[in-house]
Structures are given as structure tokens and as C-alpha cells.
Amino acid sequence: MSGFQVLVVAGTHGNEVNAPWLLDQWQQNSHLINANGLNVCCVEGNPAALQAGTRYLDRDLNRSFSAELLKAPKEKAYEIARARELLAVYGPDGSNPSQIVIDLHSTTAGMGTSLVVYGRRPPDLAFAALVQARLGLPVYLHEGDSSQQGFLVESWPCGLVVEIGPVAQSLLHWKIIEQTRLVLEGCFDAISKVKSGLANYPKHLVVHRHLGSIDFPRNENGTIEFCLHPYRQGADWEPIQKGDYMFIGLDGSLIKFDGDDGSIPLFINEAAYAEKEIAMSLTKREVWLLSDHWENALSKLIV
Amino acid sequence: MSGFQVLVVAGTHGNEVNAPWLLDQWQQNSHLINANGLNVCCVEGNPAALQAGTRYLDRDLNRSFSAELLKAPKEKAYEIARARELLAVYGPDGSNPSQIVIDLHSTTAGMGTSLVVYGRRPPDLAFAALVQARLGLPVYLHEGDSSQQGFLVESWPCGLVVEIGPVAQSLLHWKIIEQTRLVLEGCFDAISKVKSGLANYPKHLVVHRHLGSIDFPRNENGTIEFCLHPYRQGADWEPIQKGDYMFIGLDGSLIKFDGDDGSIPLFINEAAYAEKEIAMSLTKREVWLLSDHWENALSKLIV
């Protein structure tokens, strides 16, 4: 048996309960998910937050994997300790190492089933292209945002985030569980095809490239003064034009979009992002030609 | 000016953010909600939980108003102290007394806009009948459940709970805010009509009388083993028959309804109720003739 292992993380946020439930059921009954013969290791990202039913205890675990935080000896947050522990055990150089990680999330935004890639690492792009070709999923490429750093998957040589919504926090929901199962099987199938040399790469990868984020209009005390306009609620992945309604006040006053025509908003009204001062992120849809370099980089990891 | 005052409570659960936001906006701009000239006092039920973004700190505030808990000197929970404080200030014998309370909630269940009445207190039934006649809202009559006690509104001579959903916890959502505003105005209109002697009572009150609650199927460790069946998700207020699908396992196994034909499930898959071991409550729809006694009891409070 090769040392190749896929790590699947669920419950990185403790109030996203569907993926942890799915993996728990899978551990009781191996027939529930087809792993295509891969060596898969499942772990709860933030078990203490899952137990408490909250997103996190001290800080967002999925913003706790920056090299700076991991190395800082004085960092006492539970999530920093947990990040170090996950890396010590399951990291690429850990005691039970994995080379690829799939981090399963849910969102209150109407994202459907989607993939998130952080930066432009060649194996990530190759992996996302294979899953996109198989399942038709949209890909959000997150990059160049200094206010958002330290994502879990960046600490492994290759990693995708799966985001599925809309679903309320802490709510077990059949549809979300089934979507999670399908995307996991799609990921396993893609990896096993690479392993057996049968990967059928598409010619293109369609990405929604992160441009920046928009906050709710707030007053001088930081209180939100305008809600999301109902036209935008659940309208993730739909392009917007200058002048489209964005926010609305209780007196009916409107705030319109003032950016580039064709911008595509994502993570619209994700409940957990209000504290990050994000009402939505804006992206640009781009079609990228696949590169041999990406494919080779992914193949090298999967042995 | 008479001493009559209506108390409106929002954020009794700290992760139900729409009503608190509405009342905060109203305090800045009195034109946003028509109070029909009533003396209205607004208060945040659980400000510490709102600040923390959680349902509660130590225990559910809306199960903390039982006489037993309020009198127990050793009870140190924040929510017990807060319950005592709310009563000392806004209670019927408080320093700034109110005679009627409206407690604004939201839910992840597909309840639409609905009213909840606790027990069969005559003024509650009269008030609910007036609001139902005006807005056509369904009424859930909660009673006779020894596992669920100590609701806030029971500590005032008259009180209704408003439940609006579906909406995720901690999510500001325009539709929910507008529904909350409409039902508040309907309540104020009903009270002002009683005050001016112009109340137009319907002949009947339609209630959904609480029969009991059903938990998710769990294993011996208390872990949920079957999800809600997708046919039930969002199907609050829809009658079910013996044999209807209730829960589903990941292997496709089904659990069917085994109760009385025509039972009507409510609060289906409310995220906060899993910890209370409630997947849904079952009710029976009944049509009650209005009673003069109810109307007189309400009129006596509104002077």
C-alpha cells in the first residue's frame, strides 16, 4: 500500500453539522460512501466547537493556519492549538500524513454545491478542474485578500474546500447531506482516476476570481443600517450590473451597485461573515486553459 | 395618559437577530412602525446573548420564567437573573409596568408568520383571535407539556409569542423583518381597537393544539441516526397521515408516521430544538367559539 492518503475534514466550523454527521455515519457503515479504494482518513476539525454548537470557541479555526500564528508561542487560543495538532497528526509531515485535504463546509448563502480554491497552486487547480468536469460545480478562486488569511487547506500540498448552501447553522438537513455525499464521491473518483492514470482532464477550468468584499452599510457605531436587498438574497453566482439594488433601509431607501458590470457576488448574506464585515464577495468569471504543469503537480502527489 | 403599556421583547434568544434590528431602527425613526397611538416599550430580552451571537449564555431565557426558578435563591444562571430583572422593571408589578407583552422570535422551521399562545388564558385567546382575524395567521396553542415550562409571556397578564421562519440563526433577512413589522402593526391595531371600544371579534378562533413532540431516532449514545425526511422539511402546518415518511437514514431506510391521521406537525427541524430532543411538535387543528369571557378579560387589561 502506498503512503498516499486523503484527509477529509468536517466540522472545521462547529455549527456546520451536516458533514460531521455524514462522516460519522460513514464510519459506522463503509457502504454509505464510495471511496474508490482510496485510503481516506476522516477527522472533525473543531470537536470542541461542535460539542458547544458554535462556529468556534476563541477564533475561527479556518483563519488559524497562517505560519505566523502557528509559530507564535504566546498564542493560547484553542483553535491555534487545534490547528497545530491537526498538522502534527494529519499534516504532510505528520504522524499519520495526508497529501490531499478536502474540507467540508456549509453556508447560509445560496451557494449550491461549490468548490473553493485558495490561490493558484497547480495541484489545487488540476483537482478542481477534474471535479468541475465531473460534477459541473462552480469554483470560487480566493486570492489576494490580506484581511482573510490562514485557511486550513493551505497547510497541505493540495486541498479543496467544499461549500454547500443555503442551510441554517446547526441544522441537520437531508439535501445538504446528500449534496455533501455526492461531491465527496466525485472528489474520490477524480483522485482515483489520477492514481490509475485514467484522469480525463477538461480543456478549461472556469473560475470565479475573488475581487474583494462589500460590507453592509453601517453607522458610526458599526451597527448595520441597511439590510441586503431581497433581489440579492439567494442570488449567488448571478452577475450584477451598475445600478442593481444591493441594500435597503426600513424606510425603503435603496443603495445601488456602483462597481463593474458583470461582477458576480458570492457568499451573499452568510450569517457568520457579518462579524467579518462581509455582506458578500465580488468575483469575475474567467475561463482558464488547463496546463500540463497543473496535471503533473497533482500526479506527483498521488502515488 | 393611562398606565396601560405594551411591552415588545426582541432577542429573547440572542441568535434571533431580525426583531432586535427592527426595534433598534424603530427607536431611531418612529415612523417605521405604526403603534396606533399606544404606549409601547421595547426591550432586548437577552442582550448578553445577542452580544455573543448565541441563543443563550447559561440556559434558555424563554424557559426561565417558572415560579420555581424565579424564586430559587441559589439559581445563578445569567438568564434567571435576567428574567428577574425583566419582571422587576417591565413586569405587571414592575417599576415601569406593562400589562401585555409581545415576544418576537424567529425559527429555522417553515412556520411562516405565526402566533403562539401558552395555555388557555382568556385575554391571550381574545388577543390571538383579533390578530388572526386581521392577518389570517395560524395559532399554535402550547399547553400541557411538563418538559417545556417557564415561558416569558406567562409572567404577564396577557402575552403572545410571534414566530417567523424559515430563517437561519444570526441572519438578518429582509423578508423576516418585514413580516415582523406587519405582525407588530397588526397587534398594535388590535389592541388600539379594544382600547377605543371598536374591536371586531371573529366568531371563531382556529388553534393548533399541542399534542406532544417527536424526537429524532437516536442510538443508545443519544446520537441522531435518522434525518428528517425531505417530504417533511418546510412542511409545517400540513396534515400528515399514518404511513407518511418522517425520517430517513443514509442507507435509504425509512421511518413512517404511526400516529393519528390528520395530525399537524409544527416547528419541524427547528435547529435549536435538537438539544431539547424535539424534531417536531404534533398538533390538532380545532375551531373554538369565541367567548364573551375572553373579550371581557382582555378589555379589563386595556384601559
XYZ file of C-alpha atoms in Angstrom:
606
model
C 0.000 0.000 0.000
C 1.326 3.419 -0.892
C 1.593 6.092 1.750
C -0.914 8.198 -0.139
C -3.855 9.299 1.979
C -6.763 11.722 1.524
C -7.785 13.682 4.578
C -11.455 14.683 4.872
C -12.192 17.344 7.465
C -15.729 18.080 8.652
C -16.848 20.498 11.329
C -13.994 22.949 10.893
C -16.791 25.274 11.992
C -18.670 23.729 14.893
C -22.111 24.945 13.792
C -21.850 23.301 10.362
C -23.221 19.928 11.366
C -24.139 18.077 8.177
C -20.700 16.910 7.045
C -19.705 15.696 10.546
C -22.923 13.715 10.713
C -22.297 12.205 7.276
C -18.749 11.137 8.175
C -19.885 9.712 11.492
C -22.500 7.599 9.729
C -19.911 6.543 7.150
C -17.576 5.312 9.861
C -20.381 3.059 11.082
C -21.236 1.819 7.593
C -18.500 1.869 4.952
C -21.017 1.254 2.145
C -22.529 4.715 2.504
C -19.810 6.491 0.514
C -17.772 5.005 -2.331
C -14.123 5.899 -1.703
C -12.979 4.183 -4.907
C -10.470 2.140 -2.926
C -8.602 5.210 -1.707
C -7.020 5.413 1.694
C -9.215 8.063 3.367
C -8.859 9.497 6.837
C -11.770 11.450 8.375
C -11.438 13.937 11.207
C -13.567 16.522 12.981
C -11.890 19.877 12.543
C -13.144 21.595 15.667
C -14.624 18.969 18.023
C -14.908 21.377 20.968
C -16.928 23.867 18.914
C -19.092 21.036 17.540
C -19.776 19.979 21.094
C -20.642 23.570 22.050
C -22.731 24.125 18.907
C -20.822 27.267 17.974
C -18.675 28.235 14.998
C -15.581 28.380 17.214
C -14.514 28.866 20.823
C -11.788 31.514 20.647
C -11.239 32.272 16.972
C -12.140 30.969 13.514
C -10.175 27.700 13.030
C -10.265 28.276 9.281
C -8.314 31.515 9.704
C -5.816 29.976 12.143
C -3.363 28.211 9.833
C -1.105 31.132 8.947
C 2.576 30.410 9.525
C 2.753 33.442 11.781
C 0.004 32.204 14.123
C 1.171 28.602 14.124
C 4.678 29.641 15.164
C 3.699 32.239 17.766
C 4.488 30.666 21.156
C 2.186 33.022 23.037
C -0.947 32.155 21.057
C -3.194 30.399 23.573
C -6.429 30.238 21.548
C -7.981 26.780 21.433
C -8.155 26.923 17.646
C -4.448 27.690 17.269
C -3.649 24.663 19.425
C -6.082 22.593 17.380
C -4.512 23.766 14.103
C -1.090 22.706 15.377
C -2.494 19.362 16.482
C -4.191 18.691 13.136
C -0.915 19.414 11.350
C 1.166 17.337 13.768
C -1.044 14.309 13.152
C -2.535 14.646 9.669
C -0.299 17.254 8.024
C 2.011 16.357 5.146
C 4.793 15.757 7.670
C 2.543 14.485 10.445
C 2.498 11.137 12.224
C -0.403 9.962 10.013
C 0.304 12.083 6.947
C -2.094 13.072 4.179
C -1.162 14.718 0.903
C -4.585 15.987 -0.132
C -7.264 17.510 2.098
C -10.970 18.059 1.448
C -12.507 20.497 3.927
C -16.313 20.247 4.091
C -18.354 23.346 4.910
C -21.903 24.645 4.719
C -23.192 28.190 4.393
C -26.384 30.165 4.908
C -25.774 31.691 1.450
C -27.391 30.216 -1.648
C -24.111 28.841 -2.980
C -25.493 25.465 -4.039
C -22.653 22.941 -4.133
C -19.423 24.752 -4.863
C -15.661 24.435 -4.587
C -13.285 26.995 -3.151
C -9.629 27.142 -4.142
C -7.159 29.333 -2.275
C -4.591 30.894 -4.557
C -3.272 29.342 -7.729
C -1.429 26.234 -6.573
C -1.114 23.896 -9.575
C -2.394 20.698 -7.883
C -5.429 22.526 -6.478
C -6.323 23.822 -9.944
C -5.928 20.371 -11.505
C -8.047 18.752 -8.784
C -10.757 21.419 -9.061
C -10.801 21.030 -12.861
C -11.379 17.283 -12.577
C -14.219 17.682 -10.072
C -15.742 20.528 -12.066
C -15.643 18.421 -15.245
C -17.341 15.531 -13.474
C -19.982 17.376 -11.429
C -20.312 20.760 -13.124
C -19.608 22.677 -9.948
C -18.706 26.356 -9.861
C -15.286 27.214 -8.451
C -14.539 30.256 -6.323
C -10.871 31.232 -6.511
C -9.961 33.119 -3.371
C -6.728 35.069 -3.516
C -5.017 38.318 -2.713
C -7.149 39.273 0.282
C -4.900 40.375 3.120
C -7.866 40.520 5.536
C -8.581 36.797 5.030
C -5.624 34.516 5.678
C -4.712 31.219 7.319
C -7.106 28.775 5.666
C -6.782 25.128 6.644
C -6.310 23.656 3.163
C -3.287 25.866 2.506
C -1.290 23.828 5.027
C -1.498 20.697 2.851
C 0.185 20.309 -0.573
C -3.258 20.161 -2.189
C -6.690 20.946 -0.847
C -10.203 21.972 -1.788
C -12.945 23.492 0.302
C -16.476 22.341 -0.416
C -19.184 24.910 0.393
C -22.851 23.890 0.290
C -25.884 26.037 0.996
C -28.230 27.514 1.845
C -28.690 25.847 5.203
C -29.133 27.308 8.664
C -26.336 26.885 11.143
C -26.630 23.837 13.433
C -29.378 22.344 11.240
C -29.253 18.742 10.036
C -30.700 18.842 6.514
C -31.087 15.862 4.207
C -30.472 17.769 0.991
C -27.202 19.228 2.270
C -26.054 15.800 3.450
C -26.803 14.250 0.057
C -25.021 17.064 -1.759
C -22.017 16.548 0.514
C -22.001 12.825 -0.182
C -22.159 13.373 -3.942
C -19.321 15.874 -4.033
C -17.161 13.648 -1.822
C -17.676 10.712 -4.163
C -16.847 12.991 -7.100
C -13.606 14.018 -5.387
C -12.673 10.426 -4.598
C -13.416 9.377 -8.163
C -11.217 12.163 -9.550
C -8.310 11.239 -7.287
C -8.588 7.531 -8.017
C -8.584 8.262 -11.750
C -5.343 10.212 -11.381
C -3.911 7.358 -9.355
C -4.710 4.822 -12.050
C -3.533 7.103 -14.843
C -7.031 7.453 -16.299
C -7.759 11.072 -15.395
C -9.740 12.788 -18.134
C -8.909 16.461 -17.767
C -11.149 19.103 -19.338
C -9.644 21.736 -21.593
C -10.711 24.583 -19.352
C -11.274 25.468 -15.750
C -13.961 28.090 -15.107
C -13.161 30.125 -12.017
C -14.863 32.968 -10.199
C -11.875 35.020 -9.203
C -12.129 36.980 -5.950
C -12.022 40.745 -6.446
C -12.911 41.917 -2.943
C -15.736 42.056 -0.441
C -18.526 44.504 0.329
C -19.743 45.250 3.846
C -23.238 46.228 4.909
C -23.722 49.994 5.180
C -23.126 50.770 8.860
C -23.425 53.808 11.090
C -20.576 55.352 13.064
C -21.053 52.759 15.841
C -20.664 49.860 13.441
C -24.375 48.989 13.503
C -25.791 47.683 10.239
C -28.129 50.357 8.848
C -29.289 48.687 5.616
C -30.246 45.043 5.030
C -29.449 43.040 1.971
C -31.956 43.884 -0.759
C -34.332 40.955 -1.375
C -33.243 40.838 -5.049
C -29.780 39.785 -3.885
C -30.886 37.204 -1.287
C -30.042 33.752 -2.630
C -28.772 35.216 -5.911
C -25.206 33.939 -5.564
C -23.452 33.286 -8.929
C -25.789 35.739 -10.744
C -23.979 38.654 -12.444
C -24.967 42.153 -11.359
C -24.826 45.440 -13.222
C -24.180 49.002 -12.158
C -27.390 50.349 -10.628
C -28.725 46.984 -9.392
C -30.235 47.085 -5.908
C -27.834 45.945 -3.198
C -29.160 47.108 0.185
C -32.423 48.510 1.521
C -33.337 50.543 4.569
C -36.538 50.106 6.558
C -37.819 53.411 5.201
C -37.453 51.997 1.677
C -34.259 53.843 0.789
C -32.063 51.932 -1.635
C -28.357 51.521 -2.172
C -27.337 50.519 -5.684
C -24.337 48.681 -7.087
C -21.610 51.013 -8.202
C -18.954 48.546 -9.409
C -18.115 46.832 -12.662
C -20.908 45.454 -14.833
C -20.930 41.666 -14.762
C -19.429 41.281 -11.298
C -20.642 38.096 -9.663
C -21.442 38.147 -5.942
C -20.821 35.098 -3.756
C -21.376 34.214 -0.121
C -24.258 36.666 -0.093
C -25.542 37.133 3.471
C -23.523 34.315 5.007
C -24.526 34.677 8.661
C -21.017 34.112 10.001
C -19.475 36.813 7.821
C -21.318 39.802 9.295
C -18.721 39.827 12.087
C -16.017 39.854 9.395
C -17.757 42.887 7.851
C -18.603 40.972 4.685
C -22.096 41.169 3.178
C -20.872 39.429 0.021
C -17.732 38.924 -2.026
C -17.432 40.034 -5.628
C -15.840 37.900 -8.297
C -15.085 37.869 -12.007
C -15.814 34.793 -14.082
C -12.806 33.634 -16.062
C -12.092 30.650 -18.279
C -8.564 29.315 -17.869
C -6.818 26.871 -20.173
C -5.614 23.807 -18.346
C -1.865 23.409 -18.017
C 0.224 20.229 -18.128
C 2.090 21.707 -15.231
C -1.043 21.522 -13.072
C -1.698 17.914 -14.023
C 1.880 16.868 -13.353
C 1.869 18.588 -9.975
C -1.281 16.700 -8.934
C 0.023 13.377 -10.271
C 3.221 13.736 -8.267
C 1.213 13.893 -5.034
C -0.984 10.914 -5.838
C 1.209 7.837 -5.837
C -52.354 59.213 29.968
C -53.448 55.846 31.259
C -50.924 53.495 32.834
C -51.536 50.984 30.078
C -48.387 49.915 28.269
C -47.496 47.227 25.715
C -44.121 45.589 26.137
C -42.381 44.347 22.994
C -39.484 41.968 23.602
C -36.979 41.095 20.884
C -33.897 38.940 21.140
C -35.177 36.685 23.906
C -32.901 34.294 22.022
C -29.646 36.027 21.171
C -29.236 34.412 17.734
C -32.642 35.626 16.510
C -31.475 38.978 15.195
C -34.219 40.334 12.955
C -36.657 41.621 15.568
C -33.918 43.334 17.625
C -32.704 45.060 14.479
C -36.240 46.180 13.601
C -36.858 47.639 17.062
C -33.470 49.365 17.079
C -34.290 51.019 13.749
C -37.742 51.974 15.046
C -36.227 53.689 18.052
C -34.228 55.857 15.660
C -37.215 56.581 13.417
C -40.689 56.418 14.967
C -42.363 56.492 11.531
C -41.168 52.962 10.690
C -43.902 51.211 12.681
C -47.411 52.490 13.326
C -48.138 51.979 17.027
C -51.687 53.367 16.694
C -51.011 55.832 19.489
C -50.303 53.118 22.036
C -47.766 53.467 24.773
C -45.178 50.881 23.701
C -41.991 49.928 25.485
C -39.321 47.933 23.620
C -36.609 45.867 25.271
C -33.960 43.345 24.279
C -34.722 40.098 26.073
C -31.225 38.689 26.286
C -28.716 41.450 25.481
C -25.697 39.410 26.608
C -26.613 36.531 24.287
C -27.282 38.983 21.454
C -23.839 40.423 22.002
C -22.332 36.917 21.996
C -24.385 35.815 18.962
C -25.696 32.737 20.765
C -29.181 31.579 21.758
C -28.310 31.968 25.448
C -25.360 32.037 27.816
C -26.325 29.594 30.597
C -29.845 28.425 29.810
C -32.796 29.232 27.551
C -34.263 32.546 28.777
C -37.630 31.525 27.384
C -37.709 28.535 29.743
C -36.550 30.552 32.757
C -39.759 32.221 33.937
C -41.193 29.408 36.046
C -42.147 30.472 39.570
C -39.871 27.783 40.925
C -36.772 29.060 39.117
C -37.515 32.724 39.747
C -37.809 32.122 43.488
C -34.823 29.780 43.860
C -32.128 31.805 45.671
C -29.305 29.530 44.537
C -30.019 29.896 40.812
C -27.004 31.768 39.441
C -27.642 31.399 35.696
C -27.451 34.687 33.796
C -30.851 34.054 32.248
C -32.556 33.570 35.626
C -31.125 36.870 36.785
C -32.252 38.472 33.533
C -35.761 37.039 33.912
C -35.979 38.518 37.412
C -34.705 41.858 36.106
C -37.207 41.970 33.236
C -40.027 41.298 35.676
C -38.767 43.818 38.236
C -38.734 46.563 35.610
C -41.361 45.675 32.983
C -43.493 43.086 34.753
C -47.106 43.793 35.703
C -45.893 44.938 39.135
C -42.586 46.352 37.936
C -41.229 49.860 38.133
C -42.252 50.532 34.505
C -45.154 48.103 34.279
C -46.718 46.593 31.171
C -49.937 44.626 31.007
C -49.476 42.975 27.618
C -46.288 41.533 26.172
C -45.427 40.611 22.586
C -42.351 38.383 22.390
C -40.778 38.334 18.917
C -38.990 35.213 17.719
C -37.714 33.618 14.538
C -37.217 29.956 13.666
C -35.364 27.797 11.151
C -38.654 25.915 10.629
C -41.014 26.862 7.811
C -43.596 28.332 10.157
C -44.346 31.430 8.073
C -45.720 34.134 10.350
C -47.453 32.524 13.281
C -48.663 33.176 16.811
C -48.032 31.018 19.840
C -50.326 31.048 22.871
C -49.363 29.307 26.107
C -52.286 27.671 27.818
C -55.851 28.952 27.684
C -55.742 32.289 29.426
C -58.818 34.254 28.316
C -57.060 37.529 27.373
C -54.465 35.657 25.302
C -57.187 33.876 23.362
C -59.086 37.125 22.743
C -55.906 38.899 21.592
C -54.911 35.988 19.311
C -58.419 35.912 17.811
C -58.255 39.612 16.930
C -54.828 39.288 15.286
C -55.843 36.108 13.486
C -58.982 37.804 12.161
C -56.964 40.747 10.907
C -53.917 38.951 9.449
C -55.083 35.371 8.926
C -52.257 33.939 10.986
C -52.200 30.369 12.293
C -52.138 29.976 16.072
C -50.187 27.292 17.924
C -51.679 26.606 21.346
C -48.973 25.195 23.571
C -50.178 23.507 26.743
C -49.848 20.516 28.996
C -46.179 19.789 28.284
C -44.339 19.249 31.526
C -40.967 19.169 29.720
C -41.480 22.708 28.420
C -42.195 25.293 31.097
C -41.309 28.818 32.141
C -42.128 30.841 29.017
C -41.663 34.603 29.225
C -45.152 35.664 28.206
C -46.714 33.638 31.019
C -45.348 36.133 33.545
C -47.511 38.927 32.163
C -51.345 39.030 32.390
C -51.536 38.712 28.605
C -48.935 37.819 26.040
C -48.368 36.398 22.588
C -45.279 34.932 21.014
C -44.681 35.694 17.348
C -42.691 33.036 15.461
C -41.483 33.738 11.935
C -39.487 31.465 9.655
C -37.699 29.906 7.998
C -34.575 31.922 8.604
C -31.105 30.872 9.663
C -29.921 31.824 13.114
C -27.961 35.080 13.309
C -29.044 36.063 9.791
C -30.501 39.484 9.014
C -33.180 38.841 6.389
C -35.399 41.474 4.809
C -38.453 39.248 4.421
C -38.391 38.224 8.076
C -38.019 41.850 9.158
C -40.991 42.909 7.016
C -43.110 40.038 8.345
C -42.206 41.080 11.882
C -43.159 44.683 11.175
C -46.523 43.649 9.707
C -47.477 41.404 12.607
C -46.442 44.062 15.127
C -48.654 46.626 13.427
C -51.485 44.080 13.397
C -51.060 43.536 17.127
C -50.987 47.269 17.842
C -54.075 47.785 15.707
C -55.949 45.051 17.573
C -55.057 46.478 20.973
C -55.937 50.034 19.977
C -59.318 48.844 18.701
C -60.048 47.220 22.058
C -58.946 50.414 23.771
C -61.335 52.523 21.724
C -64.183 50.017 22.065
C -64.159 49.226 18.340
C -62.775 45.699 18.452
C -64.378 43.496 15.818
C -64.057 39.976 17.175
C -64.412 36.985 14.866
C -66.846 34.232 15.752
C -64.146 31.593 15.933
C -60.534 31.123 16.858
C -58.687 28.402 14.949
C -55.969 26.842 17.072
C -53.410 24.118 16.526
C -53.461 22.453 19.922
C -50.217 20.893 21.109
C -50.395 17.112 21.480
C -46.737 16.321 22.104
C -43.346 16.261 20.437
C -41.377 13.711 18.444
C -37.630 13.304 18.730
C -35.236 12.176 16.018
C -34.487 8.448 16.138
C -31.272 8.176 18.155
C -28.855 5.422 19.079
C -28.002 4.386 22.634
C -25.478 7.234 22.898
C -28.078 9.840 22.015
C -26.670 10.406 18.512
C -29.242 11.177 15.833
C -29.421 8.171 13.496
C -32.062 9.335 11.019
C -32.554 12.776 9.470
C -35.830 14.448 8.813
C -37.317 13.072 5.604
C -37.232 15.688 2.812
C -41.025 15.451 2.460
C -41.365 16.935 5.952
C -38.760 19.697 5.573
C -40.617 23.025 5.432
C -43.997 21.264 5.562
C -45.139 22.869 8.823
C -48.959 23.250 9.106
C -49.540 20.412 6.584
C -51.551 17.457 7.982
C -49.881 14.066 7.896
C -51.373 10.592 7.753
C -50.348 7.246 9.188
C -47.595 5.840 6.967
C -46.245 9.207 5.779
C -42.455 9.420 5.663
C -40.965 11.060 8.740
C -37.253 10.246 8.930
C -34.671 8.755 6.592
C -31.348 7.038 7.134
C -28.338 7.446 4.871
C -28.828 3.897 3.585
C -32.327 4.868 2.444
C -34.199 3.214 5.295
C -37.435 4.998 6.175
C -39.369 5.657 9.348
C -43.061 6.302 8.865
C -45.651 8.188 10.858
C -47.513 5.962 13.255
C -49.830 8.472 14.943
C -53.297 9.841 14.312
C -54.345 10.709 10.776
C -54.607 14.457 10.318
C -52.015 15.382 12.927
C -50.311 18.633 12.016
C -46.566 18.967 12.660
C -45.056 22.316 13.659
C -41.563 23.580 14.379
C -40.241 20.921 12.047
C -36.436 20.799 12.245
C -36.019 23.947 14.342
C -32.236 23.950 14.812
C -32.396 24.961 18.468
C -34.762 22.155 19.406
C -32.454 19.214 18.624
C -30.869 19.752 22.046
C -34.360 19.618 23.556
C -34.888 16.287 21.735
C -37.626 17.715 19.561
C -37.668 17.057 15.802
C -41.182 18.486 15.548
C -44.309 19.003 17.612
C -47.648 17.471 16.694
C -50.895 19.392 16.922
C -54.579 19.016 16.255
C -56.469 21.748 14.426
C -59.550 22.894 16.334
C -62.106 25.627 15.820
C -63.190 27.275 19.048
C -66.185 29.557 19.504
C -65.219 32.909 20.892
C -66.344 33.634 24.429
C -67.530 36.924 25.933
C -65.444 35.975 28.907
C -62.276 36.168 26.794
C -63.208 39.584 25.403
C -64.032 40.982 28.815
C -60.777 39.691 30.256
C -58.793 41.446 27.523
C -60.792 44.664 27.812
C -60.131 44.826 31.544
C -56.374 44.915 30.897
C -56.539 47.589 28.210
C -57.622 50.801 29.846
